[in-house]
Coordinates of C-alpha atoms in Angstrom, one line a residue:
Chain A
M836 CA -6.7 -10.7 29.6
E837 CA -6.9 -8.2 32.4
A838 CA -8.5 -4.9 31.0
S839 CA -6.5 -2.4 33.4
G840 CA -3.7 -0.2 32.0
P841 CA -0.3 -0.9 32.4
A842 CA 1.7 0.1 35.4
P843 CA 2.8 3.1 36.3
A844 CA 5.1 5.8 35.3
N845 CA 8.1 4.6 37.3
R846 CA 10.1 2.8 34.6
R847 CA 13.1 1.8 36.8
E848 CA 13.2 -1.4 38.7
S849 CA 11.1 -1.3 41.8
P850 CA 9.2 -3.7 43.7
S851 CA 5.8 -2.9 42.0
R852 CA 7.4 -3.1 38.7
E853 CA 8.8 -6.7 39.6
L854 CA 5.4 -7.6 40.5
S855 CA 4.1 -6.4 37.4
T856 CA 6.8 -8.1 35.5
S857 CA 5.7 -11.4 36.4
D858 CA 2.0 -10.5 35.9
A859 CA 2.8 -9.4 32.4
A860 CA 4.7 -12.5 31.8
S861 CA 1.7 -14.5 32.8
Q862 CA -0.7 -12.6 30.9
I863 CA 1.4 -13.0 27.6
A864 CA 1.8 -16.8 28.3
A865 CA -2.1 -17.1 28.5
L866 CA -2.4 -15.0 25.4
Y867 CA 0.1 -17.1 23.7
R868 CA -1.9 -20.3 24.8
E869 CA -5.1 -18.8 23.4
Q870 CA -4.0 -17.5 20.1
A871 CA -0.7 -18.9 19.1
L872 CA -2.2 -21.7 17.2
R873 CA -4.8 -19.6 15.1
L874 CA -2.0 -17.1 14.5
T875 CA 0.5 -19.7 13.4
R876 CA -2.1 -21.1 11.0
A877 CA -3.1 -17.6 9.7
A878 CA 0.8 -16.8 9.0
L879 CA 0.9 -20.3 7.4
L880 CA -1.6 -19.3 4.8
L881 CA 0.2 -15.9 4.2
V882 CA 3.9 -17.3 4.1
G883 CA 3.4 -20.8 3.0
D884 CA 5.7 -22.9 5.2
L885 CA 5.3 -23.7 8.9
A886 CA 8.9 -22.7 10.0
T887 CA 8.7 -19.4 8.8
A888 CA 5.1 -19.2 10.2
E889 CA 6.2 -20.2 13.8
D890 CA 9.1 -17.7 13.5
I891 CA 6.8 -14.8 13.0
V892 CA 4.6 -15.4 15.6
Q893 CA 7.4 -16.1 18.2
E894 CA 8.9 -12.7 17.0
A895 CA 5.3 -11.1 17.5
F896 CA 5.2 -12.5 21.1
C897 CA 8.8 -11.4 21.9
G898 CA 7.9 -8.1 20.5
L899 CA 4.9 -7.9 22.9
Y900 CA 7.3 -8.3 25.8
G901 CA 9.3 -5.4 24.9
G902 CA 6.2 -3.2 24.1
W903 CA 4.0 -4.4 26.8
W904 CA 4.6 -1.2 29.0
R905 CA 3.8 1.1 26.3
L906 CA 0.5 -0.7 25.7
R907 CA -2.2 1.9 26.8
D908 CA -4.8 -0.9 26.8
T909 CA -3.8 -4.3 27.3
A910 CA -7.0 -5.7 26.5
K911 CA -5.7 -4.7 23.1
A912 CA -2.7 -6.9 23.2
G913 CA -4.5 -9.4 20.9
A914 CA -4.9 -6.8 18.2
Y915 CA -1.2 -5.9 18.9
V916 CA 0.3 -9.1 18.3
R917 CA -2.1 -9.9 15.4
A918 CA -0.8 -6.8 13.5
A919 CA 2.7 -7.7 14.6
V920 CA 2.1 -11.1 12.6
L921 CA 0.9 -9.2 9.7
N922 CA 4.0 -7.3 9.9
G923 CA 6.0 -10.3 10.4
C924 CA 4.5 -11.8 7.1
C925 CA 4.9 -8.9 5.0
R926 CA 7.4 -6.2 6.1
S927 CA 10.3 -8.1 8.0
V928 CA 13.3 -10.0 7.1
L929 CA 11.2 -13.1 7.2
R930 CA 9.1 -11.8 4.5
D931 CA 12.5 -11.7 2.5
R932 CA 13.1 -15.1 3.3
S933 CA 9.8 -16.0 2.0
R934 CA 10.4 -13.8 -1.2
A935 CA 14.0 -15.6 -1.4
R936 CA 12.0 -19.0 -1.5
R937 CA 10.7 -18.0 -4.9
L938 CA 14.0 -17.3 -6.4
L939 CA 15.7 -20.3 -4.7
P940 CA 15.1 -23.9 -4.8
P941 CA 12.8 -24.6 -2.1
H942 CA 13.6 -26.5 1.0
D943 CA 10.3 -26.7 2.4
P944 CA 7.5 -26.5 -0.4
P945 CA 4.5 -24.3 0.2
V946 CA 1.5 -25.8 2.0
W947 CA -0.5 -25.1 -1.4
S948 CA 2.0 -26.7 -3.6
P949 CA 1.5 -30.4 -5.0
E950 CA 4.8 -31.4 -3.5
A951 CA 3.5 -30.7 -0.2
A952 CA 0.5 -33.1 -0.6
A953 CA -0.5 -32.2 3.0
I954 CA -4.2 -30.8 1.9
A955 CA -6.8 -33.3 1.1
G956 CA -8.5 -32.4 -2.1
E957 CA -7.2 -30.9 -5.6
E958 CA -9.8 -28.2 -5.4
R959 CA -8.8 -26.9 -2.0
R960 CA -5.1 -26.8 -3.3
E961 CA -6.1 -25.0 -6.3
A962 CA -8.0 -22.3 -4.4
L963 CA -4.8 -22.2 -2.0
E964 CA -2.6 -21.8 -5.0
A965 CA -4.7 -19.0 -6.6
V966 CA -4.9 -17.1 -3.4
A967 CA -1.0 -17.3 -3.3
S968 CA -0.7 -15.8 -6.7
L969 CA -2.7 -12.7 -5.5
P970 CA -1.0 -9.4 -4.5
R971 CA 0.1 -9.2 -0.9
R972 CA -2.8 -6.8 0.3
A973 CA -5.5 -9.2 -1.4
R974 CA -3.9 -12.1 0.4
E975 CA -3.9 -10.4 3.8
V976 CA -7.5 -9.3 3.4
L977 CA -8.8 -12.7 2.4
V978 CA -7.1 -14.4 5.2
L979 CA -8.0 -12.2 7.8
R980 CA -11.6 -12.0 6.7
Y981 CA -12.2 -15.8 5.8
Y982 CA -9.7 -17.5 8.2
L983 CA -9.6 -15.1 11.3
G984 CA -13.1 -14.2 10.6
L985 CA -12.5 -10.5 11.4
A986 CA -14.8 -7.6 10.3
D987 CA -13.8 -5.2 7.8
Q988 CA -13.3 -2.4 10.3
E989 CA -10.9 -4.7 12.3
I990 CA -9.0 -5.7 9.1
A991 CA -8.8 -2.0 8.3
A992 CA -7.1 -1.1 11.4
A993 CA -4.7 -4.1 11.5
L994 CA -3.7 -3.1 8.0
G995 CA -3.7 0.6 8.4
V996 CA -6.1 1.3 5.4
S997 CA -9.6 2.5 5.2
R998 CA -12.6 0.4 5.3
G999 CA -13.6 1.0 1.7
T1000 CA -9.9 -0.2 0.6
V1001 CA -10.5 -3.3 2.7
S1002 CA -13.9 -3.7 0.8
S1003 CA -12.8 -3.0 -2.6
T1004 CA -9.6 -5.2 -2.3
A1005 CA -11.6 -8.1 -1.2
S1006 CA -14.2 -7.9 -4.0
R1007 CA -11.7 -7.6 -6.5
A1008 CA -9.5 -10.4 -4.9
L1009 CA -12.7 -12.5 -5.0
A1010 CA -13.5 -11.7 -8.7
V1011 CA -10.2 -12.7 -9.7
L1012 CA -10.1 -16.1 -7.9
A1013 CA -13.5 -16.9 -9.0
R1014 CA -12.3 -16.1 -12.6
E1015 CA -9.1 -18.3 -12.2
L1016 CA -10.9 -21.3 -10.6
E1017 CA -13.6 -21.2 -13.3
E1018 CA -10.8 -21.2 -15.9
Q1019 CA -9.0 -24.1 -14.3
Q1020 CA -12.2 -26.2 -14.2
Chain B
M514 CA -20.3 -24.1 -3.2
N515 CA -19.6 -20.4 -3.7
I516 CA -16.1 -18.6 -3.9
E517 CA -16.2 -17.5 -0.3
E518 CA -17.3 -21.1 1.1
R519 CA -14.6 -22.5 -0.9
L520 CA -12.0 -20.2 0.4
R521 CA -13.1 -20.8 4.0
D522 CA -12.9 -24.5 3.2
A523 CA -9.6 -24.4 1.8
F524 CA -8.3 -21.9 4.4
E525 CA -9.4 -24.5 7.3
A526 CA -8.1 -27.5 5.5
A527 CA -4.6 -25.5 5.3
A528 CA -4.6 -24.4 8.5
G529 CA -5.7 -28.0 9.8
T530 CA -2.1 -29.1 8.6
V531 CA -0.6 -27.3 11.7
P532 CA -1.6 -29.9 15.0
P533 CA -1.8 -27.9 18.3
E534 CA 1.3 -30.0 19.4
A535 CA 3.4 -28.6 16.4
I536 CA 3.0 -25.1 18.3
R537 CA 6.4 -24.3 20.2
A538 CA 6.5 -23.2 23.7
C539 CA 5.7 -19.6 24.5
P540 CA 9.0 -17.5 24.1
D541 CA 10.7 -16.3 27.4
P542 CA 10.9 -12.6 28.2
P543 CA 14.1 -11.3 26.4
R544 CA 16.8 -10.7 29.0
R545 CA 18.2 -7.1 28.9
R546 CA 20.7 -5.4 30.9
R547 CA 19.8 -2.9 33.2
R548 CA 21.9 -0.1 31.7
L549 CA 20.5 2.8 33.7
D550 CA 21.1 0.9 37.0
M551 CA 24.5 -0.4 36.2
P552 CA 27.5 1.7 37.4
L553 CA 30.1 2.6 35.0
Y554 CA 33.6 1.7 35.6
G555 CA 37.0 2.3 33.9
W556 CA 37.3 3.6 30.4
R557 CA 33.2 3.5 30.0
R558 CA 33.2 6.5 32.6
R559 CA 36.2 8.1 31.2
A560 CA 34.8 8.0 27.7
L561 CA 31.1 9.2 28.5
V562 CA 31.8 12.9 28.6
P563 CA 33.8 13.2 25.6
V564 CA 31.6 10.9 23.4
A565 CA 28.6 12.8 24.7
T566 CA 30.2 16.2 23.7
A567 CA 31.2 14.7 20.2
V568 CA 27.7 13.7 19.6
A569 CA 26.2 17.1 20.6
V570 CA 28.4 19.1 18.6
A571 CA 27.8 16.8 15.8
V572 CA 24.1 17.2 16.0
I573 CA 24.4 21.0 16.3
V574 CA 26.5 21.2 13.0
V575 CA 24.3 18.9 10.9
G576 CA 21.2 20.8 11.8
A577 CA 22.6 24.0 11.2
S578 CA 24.1 22.9 7.9
I579 CA 20.7 21.4 6.9
A580 CA 18.9 24.7 7.9
A581 CA 21.4 26.9 6.0
S582 CA 21.4 24.9 3.0
Q583 CA 17.4 25.2 2.9
L584 CA 17.5 28.8 3.4
L585 CA 19.9 29.3 0.9
T586 CA 18.6 27.2 -2.0
G587 CA 14.9 28.1 -1.2
N588 CA 14.2 24.4 -0.4
H589 CA 12.4 25.3 2.6
H590 CA 8.7 24.6 3.1
R591 CA 6.8 27.3 1.1
G592 CA 3.1 26.5 2.0
P593 CA 1.7 26.5 5.5
N594 CA 1.3 23.2 7.3
T595 CA -2.8 23.0 6.6
P596 CA -5.1 20.8 8.7
Y597 CA -7.7 20.2 6.3
G598 CA -10.6 21.2 8.7
Q599 CA -9.0 24.9 8.8
L600 CA -9.8 25.6 5.2
T601 CA -13.1 26.7 3.6
V602 CA -14.4 23.4 2.6
G603 CA -15.3 22.9 -1.1
A604 CA -14.4 26.4 -2.1
P605 CA -14.8 26.9 -5.9
Y606 CA -11.1 27.6 -7.1
R607 CA -10.4 29.0 -10.7
G608 CA -8.6 26.9 -13.1
L609 CA -9.4 23.4 -11.5
P610 CA -10.7 20.7 -13.8
R611 CA -14.6 20.7 -13.9
Y612 CA -15.2 17.2 -13.0
F613 CA -13.6 14.1 -11.5
I614 CA -14.5 10.5 -11.7
T615 CA -14.3 7.8 -9.0
S616 CA -14.8 4.0 -9.3
A617 CA -15.3 1.8 -6.6
G618 CA -13.5 -1.1 -8.3
D619 CA -16.8 -3.4 -8.1
T620 CA -19.8 -3.7 -10.1
S621 CA -21.4 -0.4 -8.7
P622 CA -21.3 2.8 -11.2
L623 CA -18.6 5.1 -12.0
T624 CA -19.5 8.3 -10.1
V625 CA -19.0 11.8 -11.6
R626 CA -18.7 14.8 -9.5
D627 CA -18.4 18.6 -9.8
T628 CA -15.1 19.9 -8.5
S629 CA -16.6 23.1 -7.3
T630 CA -19.3 21.8 -5.4
G631 CA -18.4 18.0 -4.6
S632 CA -22.1 17.4 -6.1
I633 CA -22.7 14.2 -8.0
T634 CA -23.3 15.0 -11.7
G635 CA -23.7 11.6 -13.3
R636 CA -23.5 7.9 -12.8
L637 CA -22.4 5.3 -15.1
A638 CA -23.4 1.7 -14.6
P639 CA -21.0 -1.0 -15.9
P640 CA -22.4 -3.8 -18.3
H641 CA -23.9 -6.6 -16.5
G642 CA -21.3 -8.8 -15.0
M643 CA -18.5 -6.2 -15.7
F644 CA -16.7 -3.5 -13.4
F645 CA -14.6 -0.5 -13.9
P646 CA -11.2 -1.1 -12.6
A647 CA -9.4 2.0 -13.9
V648 CA -10.4 5.4 -15.4
A649 CA -8.2 8.2 -16.9
A650 CA -8.9 11.8 -18.2
A651 CA -8.1 13.7 -21.1
A652 CA -7.2 17.4 -20.9
D653 CA -10.4 18.6 -22.3
D654 CA -12.3 18.2 -19.0
R655 CA -14.9 16.1 -20.8
T656 CA -13.3 12.9 -22.4
F657 CA -12.3 10.2 -20.0
V658 CA -11.0 6.4 -20.9
V659 CA -12.1 3.6 -18.8
A660 CA -11.4 0.0 -18.6
V661 CA -14.1 -2.6 -18.3
E662 CA -13.5 -5.9 -16.9
P663 CA -15.7 -9.0 -16.4
T664 CA -16.1 -9.9 -12.7
S665 CA -15.8 -13.8 -13.8
G666 CA -14.9 -15.5 -16.8
R667 CA -12.3 -14.0 -19.1
C668 CA -9.2 -12.5 -17.5
A669 CA -9.0 -9.4 -20.0
A670 CA -10.3 -5.8 -20.1
G671 CA -11.6 -3.7 -22.9
L672 CA -11.0 0.2 -23.2
Y673 CA -14.0 2.4 -23.7
R674 CA -14.2 6.1 -24.1
I675 CA -16.9 8.2 -22.1
Q676 CA -18.0 11.7 -22.9
L677 CA -19.5 14.1 -20.5
D678 CA -21.9 16.5 -21.7
S679 CA -22.1 20.1 -20.5
R680 CA -23.8 19.4 -17.1
G681 CA -21.3 16.6 -16.3
R682 CA -23.5 13.7 -17.2
P683 CA -21.9 10.8 -18.8
G684 CA -22.8 9.6 -22.1
G685 CA -22.8 5.8 -23.1
L686 CA -19.5 3.7 -23.2
V687 CA -18.0 3.9 -26.9
P688 CA -15.7 0.8 -27.5
L689 CA -12.3 1.8 -28.5
G690 CA -11.8 -1.5 -30.1
I691 CA -8.9 -2.5 -27.7
T692 CA -8.4 -5.4 -25.2
V693 CA -5.8 -5.8 -22.8
P694 CA -4.9 -9.1 -21.2
G695 CA -5.0 -9.5 -17.5
T696 CA -6.7 -7.7 -14.6
F697 CA -5.9 -4.2 -13.8
S698 CA -3.7 -2.9 -10.8
T699 CA -5.8 -1.6 -7.8
D700 CA -4.6 2.1 -8.1
G701 CA -3.6 4.2 -11.1
G702 CA -3.6 1.1 -13.4
L703 CA -4.5 3.6 -16.6
A704 CA -2.9 6.9 -17.9
L705 CA -3.7 9.2 -20.9
T706 CA -1.9 11.8 -22.5
P707 CA -4.0 15.1 -22.5
D708 CA -4.9 14.8 -26.3
G709 CA -6.2 11.5 -25.4
R710 CA -4.0 9.9 -28.1
I711 CA -1.7 7.4 -25.9
A712 CA -2.8 5.3 -23.1
A713 CA -0.6 3.6 -20.7
Y714 CA -1.9 0.7 -18.6
T715 CA -0.7 -2.0 -16.3
T716 CA -2.5 -5.2 -15.7
Y717 CA -1.7 -8.6 -13.9
H718 CA -1.9 -11.8 -15.6
C719 CA -4.3 -14.1 -13.7
G720 CA -2.6 -17.1 -11.8
Q721 CA 0.9 -16.3 -13.7
G722 CA 2.3 -14.2 -10.8
N723 CA 3.1 -11.5 -13.2
G724 CA 1.8 -8.8 -15.0
E725 CA 2.5 -6.4 -18.1
I726 CA 2.9 -2.8 -18.8
G727 CA 1.7 -1.4 -22.2
I728 CA 1.5 1.7 -24.2
I729 CA -1.3 2.1 -26.8
N730 CA -1.9 4.4 -29.6
L731 CA -5.6 4.7 -29.2
R732 CA -6.0 5.9 -32.8
T733 CA -3.8 3.4 -34.6
H734 CA -4.2 0.4 -32.0
Q735 CA -0.6 0.2 -32.3
V736 CA 0.6 -1.6 -29.0
R737 CA 4.1 -1.9 -27.2
K738 CA 4.1 -4.0 -24.0
W739 CA 6.5 -5.2 -21.6
S740 CA 6.3 -8.2 -19.2
W741 CA 6.7 -7.0 -15.6
A742 CA 6.4 -8.1 -12.0
I743 CA 3.3 -7.2 -10.5
P744 CA 2.8 -4.1 -8.9
E745 CA 1.5 -5.0 -5.7
D746 CA 0.8 -1.8 -3.8
Q747 CA -0.1 0.5 -6.4
A748 CA 0.8 1.2 -9.8
G749 CA 0.2 4.9 -10.3
L750 CA 0.9 5.4 -14.0
S751 CA 1.2 8.8 -15.2
L752 CA 2.5 9.9 -18.6
T753 CA 4.0 13.0 -19.8
A754 CA 2.0 15.4 -22.0
D755 CA 3.9 14.0 -25.3
G756 CA 3.6 10.4 -24.1
R757 CA 7.4 10.0 -24.4
L758 CA 7.9 9.3 -20.5
L759 CA 5.9 6.9 -18.1
S760 CA 6.3 6.8 -14.4
F761 CA 4.9 4.3 -12.2
T762 CA 5.5 2.5 -8.8
D763 CA 6.7 -0.9 -8.4
V764 CA 7.6 -2.8 -5.1
L765 CA 9.0 -6.0 -6.5
L766 CA 11.3 -5.0 -9.5
A767 CA 13.6 -8.0 -8.4
R768 CA 11.1 -10.8 -8.7
T769 CA 11.0 -10.6 -12.5
T770 CA 13.4 -13.0 -14.2
P771 CA 14.9 -13.0 -16.6
P772 CA 15.7 -9.2 -16.6
P773 CA 14.8 -7.8 -19.8
G774 CA 16.9 -4.7 -19.0
P775 CA 18.9 -2.5 -16.8
I776 CA 16.0 -1.8 -14.1
M777 CA 15.2 -5.3 -13.7
G778 CA 18.8 -6.0 -12.5
I779 CA 18.4 -3.8 -9.4
P780 CA 17.4 -5.7 -6.2
V781 CA 14.8 -3.5 -4.9
T782 CA 12.7 -4.4 -2.0
R783 CA 11.0 -1.0 -1.1
P784 CA 8.6 0.7 -3.2
V785 CA 10.3 2.7 -6.1
T786 CA 9.5 4.8 -8.8
V787 CA 10.8 4.0 -12.5
E788 CA 10.3 6.0 -15.5
L789 CA 10.3 4.2 -18.7
A790 CA 11.4 6.2 -21.9
T791 CA 8.5 5.3 -24.1
D792 CA 9.3 7.4 -27.1
A793 CA 5.8 7.7 -28.1
L794 CA 5.7 4.0 -29.2
P795 CA 7.8 3.4 -32.3
G796 CA 11.1 3.4 -30.6
A797 CA 9.8 2.7 -27.1
T798 CA 12.6 0.9 -25.0
L799 CA 12.6 -0.4 -21.6
E800 CA 16.3 -0.3 -21.5
R801 CA 16.2 3.4 -21.2
G802 CA 14.2 3.5 -18.3
H803 CA 15.6 4.1 -15.0
V804 CA 14.8 3.8 -11.1
V805 CA 14.2 7.6 -9.7
L806 CA 13.0 7.0 -6.1
R807 CA 13.4 4.3 -3.8
S808 CA 11.3 5.3 -0.9
A809 CA 8.0 7.2 -2.6
G810 CA 4.5 5.8 -2.2
A811 CA 1.9 7.7 -4.4
Q812 CA 3.5 9.7 -7.2
A813 CA 3.1 11.2 -10.6
I814 CA 5.4 12.8 -13.4
S815 CA 5.0 16.4 -14.6
S816 CA 3.5 16.9 -17.7
D817 CA 6.9 18.3 -19.1
G818 CA 8.9 15.1 -17.7
T819 CA 11.3 17.3 -15.5
K820 CA 9.6 16.8 -12.0
L821 CA 8.4 13.9 -10.0
Y822 CA 5.7 14.6 -7.5
A823 CA 5.4 12.2 -4.5
C824 CA 3.6 12.0 -1.4
T825 CA 5.0 10.6 1.9
E826 CA 3.5 9.8 5.4
S827 CA 5.3 10.1 8.5
P828 CA 3.9 9.6 12.1
A829 CA 3.7 12.7 13.8
A830 CA 4.7 11.3 17.3
R831 CA 6.3 8.2 18.6
P832 CA 3.8 5.4 18.2
A833 CA 2.4 3.7 21.3
V834 CA 4.2 0.4 20.1
P835 CA 6.7 1.2 17.7
G836 CA 6.7 -0.7 14.3
T837 CA 3.2 -1.8 14.5
L838 CA 0.0 -1.0 12.3
G839 CA -2.6 -2.1 15.2
Q840 CA -1.7 1.3 17.1
K841 CA -2.1 3.6 14.3
R842 CA -5.6 4.7 15.3
N843 CA -3.9 6.2 18.4
Q844 CA -1.4 8.4 16.4
T845 CA -1.6 10.9 13.6
F846 CA 0.4 11.2 10.4
T847 CA 1.7 14.0 8.3
V848 CA 1.4 13.5 4.6
T849 CA 4.0 15.5 2.7
L850 CA 4.2 16.4 -1.0
R851 CA 7.5 16.8 -2.5
A852 CA 9.0 17.6 -5.8
Y853 CA 12.0 15.6 -7.3
D854 CA 14.1 15.9 -10.1
A855 CA 12.6 13.4 -12.6
R856 CA 15.9 12.6 -14.0
T857 CA 18.1 12.0 -10.9
G858 CA 15.5 11.8 -8.2
Q859 CA 17.2 14.4 -6.3
P860 CA 14.7 16.1 -3.9
L861 CA 13.7 19.7 -5.0
S862 CA 11.5 21.1 -2.6
V863 CA 8.8 20.2 0.1
L864 CA 5.7 21.8 -1.6
H865 CA 3.1 21.0 1.2
R866 CA 2.5 19.2 4.5
W867 CA -1.0 18.1 5.8
P868 CA -0.7 17.2 9.4
N869 CA -3.0 15.4 11.6
Q870 CA -4.3 12.6 9.5
A871 CA -5.7 9.5 11.0
T872 CA -4.0 6.8 8.9
D873 CA -0.8 6.8 6.6
Y874 CA -2.5 7.0 3.3
C875 CA -2.0 9.1 0.3
Q876 CA -3.3 8.6 -3.4
L877 CA -2.4 11.0 -6.0
S878 CA -3.7 11.8 -9.5
R879 CA -2.4 14.4 -11.8
N880 CA -5.0 16.2 -14.1
A881 CA -4.4 15.7 -17.8
S882 CA -3.3 19.2 -18.5
G883 CA -0.7 18.9 -15.8
S884 CA -1.6 21.9 -13.8
F885 CA -3.2 20.4 -10.6
L886 CA -2.5 17.2 -8.5
L887 CA -5.7 15.5 -6.9
I888 CA -4.6 14.1 -3.6
R889 CA -6.8 11.9 -1.4
L890 CA -5.7 12.2 2.2
P891 CA -7.4 10.3 5.0
A892 CA -9.2 13.5 6.0
G893 CA -10.6 13.9 2.5
L894 CA -9.7 15.2 -1.1
V895 CA -7.6 18.2 -1.9
W896 CA -5.8 19.9 -4.7
W897 CA -2.4 21.2 -5.3
N898 CA -1.9 24.0 -7.9
I899 CA 1.5 23.1 -9.6
A900 CA 2.2 26.4 -10.9
G901 CA 0.7 28.5 -8.0
N902 CA 2.2 26.4 -5.3
T903 CA -1.1 26.5 -3.5
A904 CA -3.4 23.9 -1.9
G905 CA -7.1 23.6 -1.1
P906 CA -9.8 21.3 0.0
L907 CA -12.0 19.7 -2.7
L908 CA -14.2 17.2 -0.5
P909 CA -13.9 16.4 3.2
A910 CA -14.1 12.5 3.9
T911 CA -17.8 13.4 5.1
G912 CA -18.5 14.9 1.9
L913 CA -17.1 12.0 0.0
P914 CA -18.4 8.8 1.7
F915 CA -15.1 7.3 2.4
G916 CA -16.1 4.2 3.4
E917 CA -17.3 4.0 -0.3
P918 CA -14.2 2.4 -1.8
I919 CA -12.2 4.2 -4.5
S920 CA -10.4 2.0 -6.6
A921 CA -9.7 4.6 -9.4
L922 CA -9.7 8.3 -9.1
S923 CA -9.2 10.7 -12.3
W924 CA -9.8 14.4 -13.4

């Protein structure tokens, strides 16, 4: 990813803008190749089904096209798109779809459900099911920390909360998980 | 395999169900019409001037009417916009509660601080393998009720009383003989009436996807509880002085089925504040509760039950990339404290604004006697004098280690 800032103040179509447009498209395409799989998998862990996860990631990258010119530092496009995926998982219409799935008969069972049977190992499925029953913020913190491997500071920036909140949310979520999984055993 | 390793393993296994070849192609850039460069013909050109004029007139009329109504009703902003750093930090203020307690929500000790100096007057470690998820204060400035919960094993919490001595040092944990099922909510999961007689709590039932709200008479141990959708963001419980009304914030009322009362039937997806008519236990009815606000975050009801205080956060300027969280570090936010009619949710007045906050965060706790609000902003802790309509700083973020997690806050 090129670290230089976005182009120029002239927002009207111009030769330089045309050149930068194709440049931006290629940079976004490269970012997509690099991160789409991992982000889709992270979104899957948050929303439960692949179709919704894919929609969220696609929406995030579509938003990146629109917001590219306002990015002060294009090197931060990865952080932008990660935050957009979190928004998509939790704050968009797609979240409502995921919520509706809890109220309506599911078409595509969540990846952690016994019906999905996609994950080898009952213990893993139980762990994922326990994570799915946690509050939203706790799920986000756990996925960002233990799947994407982000530091607490990065998680705090992505979620718009303090580092202390990340730390306390994670420790409480782990305590609840440990308790639930212990009970199941 | 410990819980963290197990989690990583489960996440990798679930992620592995998505093969690389399942990923769709990169989306094409959205095609947009070049509106600025597109010449206007026919009716568009003819309509442009009248439409622009009508919009301008409408904006002027609406703006003028809002300004006039605020001036006439006195609902304009009373206090100055107060950047935290421009005030005398830590200045003592008469009438403030003497101490406040914070809990990190993990196995670290409860911390008691003097409100006039910010200094730590005492700490109280939880019993081995336990933590303090919630704390609430009575009006005597010395008595606090805390929840004590095991970090693993049983999904239930015990309620204990703590008494501070004259120098703010906590005594031991005195069991109240009350155990509540579930694990406590993140913020404001416990509230107490000023006399310390009635407590309200909200907990989440481990693994069941729902929670409960309960009202307990701490003397008779009489409990009244309702099953409730889990408050995901913050519970923010607060009780009126007589324990008759309880307010709290819930984001997913619509999820609870079957609906036990009228509140539950409201399909709500945004944070709301609902108020339960608890009637001090015996006649407590959920059916009399109602949704007061649909957009507030942290909130607290006044001790007489007539007003609701809520803080909201708004970006000070257009974000670098609208609608994203990742850019928040580049912009500032204004936290606004407002008063609402607790019965109708009608906004009454803007009480105060704190601009130049680094993030959009606000945590709010009313003191037990109902005279002050303790507000946690990104810049630090501030107080709001309810009767005097004045604000002041308590501790800046640098004084209270804000990397230190605060799960529970009470005074």
